[in-house]
Every structure is written in structure tokens, then in C-alpha cells.
Amino acid sequence: MLVTGLRAAFALELCRQLHRAGHKVYAADSTWTHMGRGSTRVEKSFILPPPVTQLDAFVDSLNAIVEREQIDLVIPASEEIFHIARVRDRLSKRCEWFLPPLETLRRLHDKLAFNRWVRELGLAAPRTDPIANRADLDQVLERIATELRGCVGFDQIRFPVEQRLLGDRRRRGRAADDVAVDLDRPGSRRAGAGEDQVAGELVDVVGEFRSTGEGARAVGQ
């Protein structure tokens, strides 16, 4: 099996689970420092061209790995799944691809569309308001209580609206003015969402992972 998106810790955990289930696991990502490179649970790791700027080379590299390593199943574990879904007709027919339709991916990834869908199914979902300009942002800030001394809590403002990973650490607790600058930038088509914070215990697994010093040892497992 080939798992892509190994820049994310959950992708590495997926590799470990597949290995424990008896599968031979391969890993790939477009970053040189992805976590699959040092894991003893990964048979072999690969560096892919970045799909954002080199989509053709990215697809060719994926197909070549599938054919050469005789992969039976490819599991995209991060945002590269959108690029792969767009070129579904160009993917190797040798294996199965864990790849929902592009429209399904968009609905699940977009915070506004997802929470709207959850409510349509009769389930509870936090109130989520679109943020397309400074006026929208001001309205959301009036409604949502800010808890970080005048800054926007990351769990309250999603920017952009498809944001999932905390890869850009500067966006955690960004001041409202910083978000407004992005919205007001000429030609900007970026949108965000104001999402009510759900009460409950906050568990920062990544922070705990780093603070205990277990990071480097665990990545190699």
C-alpha cells in the first residue's frame, strides 16, 4: 500500500496501523522532510514533485511508483487528494485508489458546506458564518467572544475556509487586523468562516507530543 501526505502525523499513524495489520507500506510526499522517511514501519519512502506547480510530473511519479513497486492500494492522506481527484482518468489502472468524487471532497473540506450538510442530516453543528470581506469579519467578531486578549482564536476563525492542518503556525491567534489585511488585498479571492467554539476539554496531541521530547523517537517507529 502507498500512503501519501506524510508531512502530517496522522498519515504516519495510518502507516503504522497498516503495518500492524500485516501490509507492506510505502510512503510519499512532496516535502523532503516528511515523516515517512525515518519510520521503520515504512518499506520505502519517496519524494514527489509538488502537485500545485508540477501536476503532470506529480502524477507521472505516482504512477511510476505504483507500477514499479506493484502497489495494490493508494491512500492519499492530505490535501494532495484534491489534485489526484482532478486527474482521476490519468491514474494507473494497476491498483485501487482510495479516492472519493471531487464534489464529495469539496463538501467535506469546506467548513461552511460541511456544517450546512451536517445540519441537513439532522445532526448538531456549530454555527458557521462566511467571511468574504472586512464587514463580514467585523460582524463575526461582534458575535463571537474573543478569548486571546483581542486576537482571533484559531478555533473561531477558519481562514481560508478550507483550512484543515495547522501548518502555518503564524495563523494561530492571528490579530483581527491581520486577517482583514488578507481579505482587503486587491484581487484576493480568499474566504474564511467564523465558527462557534464548541465547549469541551481541549486536547493538544501535537503540543504534548513535542513537549515530552518523544517526537524524534516516535517518528522512527
Tab-separated table of C-alpha atoms in Angstrom:
chain	number	residue	atom	x	y	z
A	1	MET	CA	0.000	0.000	0.000
A	2	LEU	CA	1.133	3.545	-0.753
A	3	VAL	CA	0.198	6.365	1.640
A	4	THR	CA	0.761	9.956	0.506
A	5	GLY	CA	0.788	13.147	2.564
A	6	LEU	CA	3.408	12.040	5.114
A	7	ARG	CA	4.030	15.614	6.240
A	8	ALA	CA	1.106	15.010	8.604
A	9	ALA	CA	1.390	12.944	11.774
A	10	PHE	CA	-1.913	11.163	11.190
A	11	ALA	CA	-0.564	9.831	7.874
A	12	LEU	CA	2.372	8.288	9.726
A	13	GLU	CA	-0.034	6.733	12.219
A	14	LEU	CA	-2.001	5.282	9.313
A	15	CYS	CA	1.203	3.694	8.006
A	16	ARG	CA	1.812	2.151	11.433
A	17	GLN	CA	-1.698	0.718	11.595
A	18	LEU	CA	-1.428	-0.769	8.113
A	19	HIS	CA	1.938	-2.296	9.035
A	20	ARG	CA	0.478	-3.839	12.201
A	21	ALA	CA	-2.291	-5.326	10.059
A	22	GLY	CA	0.346	-7.137	8.008
A	23	HIS	CA	0.603	-4.896	4.944
A	24	LYS	CA	3.793	-3.749	3.225
A	25	VAL	CA	3.607	0.045	3.412
A	26	TYR	CA	5.215	2.683	1.192
A	27	ALA	CA	5.126	6.431	1.819
A	28	ALA	CA	5.375	9.522	-0.379
A	29	ASP	CA	5.170	13.289	-0.057
A	30	SER	CA	6.356	16.393	-1.898
A	31	THR	CA	8.362	17.620	1.109
A	32	TRP	CA	11.921	16.402	1.689
A	33	THR	CA	11.426	16.152	5.437
A	34	HIS	CA	8.258	14.080	5.513
A	35	MET	CA	7.901	11.711	8.471
A	36	GLY	CA	7.783	8.506	6.471
A	37	ARG	CA	11.478	8.760	5.623
A	38	GLY	CA	12.628	7.728	9.092
A	39	SER	CA	9.942	5.246	10.030
A	40	THR	CA	10.829	1.589	10.452
A	41	ARG	CA	7.218	0.719	9.600
A	42	VAL	CA	7.641	2.064	6.055
A	43	GLU	CA	9.226	-0.238	3.484
A	44	LYS	CA	10.388	2.601	1.250
A	45	SER	CA	9.687	6.337	1.008
A	46	PHE	CA	9.573	8.656	-1.990
A	47	ILE	CA	9.765	12.375	-2.729
A	48	LEU	CA	7.146	13.577	-5.213
A	49	PRO	CA	7.133	16.770	-7.315
A	50	PRO	CA	4.826	19.420	-5.809
A	51	PRO	CA	1.352	18.963	-7.338
A	52	VAL	CA	0.497	22.667	-7.088
A	53	THR	CA	3.225	23.682	-9.549
A	54	GLN	CA	4.140	20.393	-11.270
A	55	LEU	CA	0.927	18.388	-11.524
A	56	ASP	CA	1.954	16.399	-14.618
A	57	ALA	CA	5.260	15.350	-13.046
A	58	PHE	CA	3.457	14.568	-9.776
A	59	VAL	CA	1.000	12.205	-11.486
A	60	ASP	CA	3.744	10.575	-13.566
A	61	SER	CA	5.814	9.951	-10.427
A	62	LEU	CA	2.854	8.448	-8.564
A	63	ASN	CA	2.023	6.136	-11.467
A	64	ALA	CA	5.664	5.089	-11.786
A	65	ILE	CA	5.835	4.159	-8.082
A	66	VAL	CA	2.594	2.175	-8.387
A	67	GLU	CA	3.898	0.196	-11.342
A	68	ARG	CA	7.454	-0.308	-10.085
A	69	GLU	CA	6.556	-1.311	-6.519
A	70	GLN	CA	3.420	-3.237	-7.543
A	71	ILE	CA	1.156	-1.195	-5.280
A	72	ASP	CA	-2.363	-2.568	-4.709
A	73	LEU	CA	-3.920	0.450	-2.980
A	74	VAL	CA	-3.057	4.177	-2.846
A	75	ILE	CA	-4.384	6.182	0.106
A	76	PRO	CA	-3.958	9.978	-0.215
A	77	ALA	CA	-3.947	11.253	3.363
A	78	SER	CA	-3.704	15.011	2.924
A	79	GLU	CA	-4.666	17.882	0.601
A	80	GLU	CA	-2.901	16.296	-2.375
A	81	ILE	CA	-6.057	14.187	-2.699
A	82	PHE	CA	-7.719	17.129	-4.486
A	83	HIS	CA	-5.036	17.211	-7.172
A	84	ILE	CA	-5.218	13.440	-7.596
A	85	ALA	CA	-9.017	13.519	-7.854
A	86	ARG	CA	-8.845	16.099	-10.651
A	87	VAL	CA	-6.775	13.744	-12.811
A	88	ARG	CA	-8.584	10.516	-11.967
A	89	ASP	CA	-8.631	9.455	-15.630
A	90	ARG	CA	-4.814	9.601	-15.779
A	91	LEU	CA	-4.169	7.331	-12.800
A	92	SER	CA	-2.662	3.880	-13.125
A	93	LYS	CA	-5.257	1.115	-13.539
A	94	ARG	CA	-2.953	-1.357	-11.795
A	95	CYS	CA	-4.271	-0.566	-8.313
A	96	GLU	CA	-7.226	0.766	-6.381
A	97	TRP	CA	-7.265	4.437	-5.352
A	98	PHE	CA	-8.964	5.456	-2.092
A	99	LEU	CA	-10.441	8.481	-3.803
A	100	PRO	CA	-13.986	9.827	-3.301
A	101	PRO	CA	-15.522	12.037	-6.032
A	102	LEU	CA	-14.156	15.588	-6.161
A	103	GLU	CA	-17.522	17.082	-5.216
A	104	THR	CA	-17.653	14.924	-2.079
A	105	LEU	CA	-14.154	16.033	-1.114
A	106	ARG	CA	-15.084	19.689	-1.513
A	107	ARG	CA	-18.176	19.279	0.632
A	108	LEU	CA	-16.190	17.595	3.405
A	109	HIS	CA	-13.274	20.044	3.264
A	110	ASP	CA	-15.165	23.337	3.122
A	111	LYS	CA	-16.153	24.381	6.665
A	112	LEU	CA	-19.318	26.172	5.518
A	113	ALA	CA	-20.521	23.399	3.207
A	114	PHE	CA	-19.691	20.659	5.714
A	115	ASN	CA	-21.539	22.195	8.647
A	116	ARG	CA	-24.508	23.007	6.376
A	117	TRP	CA	-24.581	19.346	5.295
A	118	VAL	CA	-24.387	18.136	8.907
A	119	ARG	CA	-27.411	20.258	9.838
A	120	GLU	CA	-29.327	18.996	6.784
A	121	LEU	CA	-28.769	15.478	8.115
A	122	GLY	CA	-30.415	16.493	11.378
A	123	LEU	CA	-27.194	16.491	13.414
A	124	ALA	CA	-25.809	19.203	15.668
A	125	ALA	CA	-23.206	21.519	14.167
A	126	PRO	CA	-21.664	24.781	15.383
A	127	ARG	CA	-22.938	27.976	13.810
A	128	THR	CA	-20.657	28.925	10.937
A	129	ASP	CA	-20.788	32.292	9.126
A	130	PRO	CA	-18.994	33.159	5.860
A	131	ILE	CA	-16.245	35.792	5.909
A	132	ALA	CA	-15.666	37.293	2.470
A	133	ASN	CA	-14.725	40.862	3.429
A	134	ARG	CA	-13.928	43.146	6.345
A	135	ALA	CA	-17.608	43.817	7.073
A	136	ASP	CA	-18.257	40.086	7.451
A	137	LEU	CA	-15.268	39.800	9.748
A	138	ASP	CA	-16.489	42.671	11.940
A	139	GLN	CA	-19.912	41.063	12.263
A	140	VAL	CA	-18.436	37.717	13.267
A	141	LEU	CA	-16.135	39.354	15.818
A	142	GLU	CA	-19.087	41.134	17.373
A	143	ARG	CA	-20.861	37.822	17.836
A	144	ILE	CA	-18.008	35.533	18.796
A	145	ALA	CA	-16.338	36.192	22.132
A	146	THR	CA	-12.601	36.516	21.646
A	147	GLU	CA	-10.504	34.892	24.365
A	148	LEU	CA	-6.928	35.714	23.395
A	149	ARG	CA	-6.642	39.360	24.503
A	150	GLY	CA	-8.041	40.895	21.357
A	151	CYS	CA	-6.808	38.203	18.999
A	152	VAL	CA	-8.854	35.803	16.952
A	153	GLY	CA	-8.811	32.256	18.286
A	154	PHE	CA	-7.896	29.693	15.633
A	155	ASP	CA	-10.881	27.565	16.595
A	156	GLN	CA	-13.166	30.539	15.975
A	157	ILE	CA	-11.881	31.891	12.663
A	158	ARG	CA	-11.041	29.496	9.855
A	159	PHE	CA	-9.000	31.240	7.190
A	160	PRO	CA	-9.044	30.181	4.465
A	161	VAL	CA	-12.382	28.393	4.625
A	162	GLU	CA	-10.740	25.089	3.611
A	163	GLN	CA	-8.051	25.283	6.310
A	164	ARG	CA	-7.504	21.903	7.976
A	165	LEU	CA	-3.907	21.455	9.091
A	166	LEU	CA	-2.107	23.892	11.396
A	167	GLY	CA	0.836	24.002	9.016
A	168	ASP	CA	1.085	27.822	9.066
A	169	ARG	CA	1.713	28.337	12.764
A	170	ARG	CA	1.567	32.134	12.342
A	171	ARG	CA	-2.171	31.841	11.822
A	172	ARG	CA	-2.795	30.576	15.325
A	173	GLY	CA	-4.162	33.529	17.271
A	174	ARG	CA	-3.747	35.988	14.416
A	175	ALA	CA	-4.926	39.504	15.224
A	176	ALA	CA	-8.173	40.548	13.530
A	177	ASP	CA	-6.327	43.266	11.609
A	178	ASP	CA	-4.003	40.649	10.079
A	179	VAL	CA	-6.982	38.671	8.789
A	180	ALA	CA	-8.550	41.878	7.470
A	181	VAL	CA	-5.385	42.719	5.523
A	182	ASP	CA	-5.641	39.397	3.704
A	183	LEU	CA	-9.303	39.981	2.931
A	184	ASP	CA	-8.694	43.525	1.661
A	185	ARG	CA	-5.720	42.646	-0.544
A	186	PRO	CA	-6.508	43.702	-4.152
A	187	GLY	CA	-7.524	40.734	-6.263
A	188	SER	CA	-7.864	38.438	-3.247
A	189	ARG	CA	-10.468	35.710	-3.663
A	190	ARG	CA	-9.813	34.086	-0.332
A	191	ALA	CA	-12.693	33.480	2.005
A	192	GLY	CA	-12.950	32.446	5.619
A	193	ALA	CA	-15.510	31.264	8.121
A	194	GLY	CA	-16.446	32.240	11.661
A	195	GLU	CA	-17.272	29.103	13.605
A	196	ASP	CA	-18.681	28.976	17.126
A	197	GLN	CA	-16.344	27.315	19.572
A	198	VAL	CA	-17.694	24.035	20.946
A	199	ALA	CA	-17.345	23.683	24.696
A	200	GLY	CA	-15.270	20.765	25.916
A	201	GLU	CA	-11.840	19.666	27.001
A	202	LEU	CA	-9.076	20.793	24.635
A	203	VAL	CA	-6.537	18.062	23.929
A	204	ASP	CA	-3.456	19.285	22.052
A	205	VAL	CA	-1.919	15.991	20.952
A	206	VAL	CA	0.757	17.629	18.807
A	207	GLY	CA	1.800	20.003	21.591
A	208	GLU	CA	2.015	17.170	24.103
A	209	PHE	CA	3.966	15.097	21.603
A	210	ARG	CA	6.563	17.856	21.266
A	211	SER	CA	6.762	18.914	24.913
A	212	THR	CA	7.540	15.424	26.187
A	213	GLY	CA	10.526	15.065	23.864
A	214	GLU	CA	9.074	11.898	22.355
A	215	GLY	CA	8.838	13.393	18.858
A	216	ALA	CA	12.114	12.262	17.328
A	217	ARG	CA	11.903	8.776	18.850
A	218	ALA	CA	8.262	8.225	17.870
A	219	VAL	CA	8.727	9.319	14.244
A	220	GLY	CA	11.219	6.498	13.773
A	221	GLN	CA	8.720	3.861	14.830
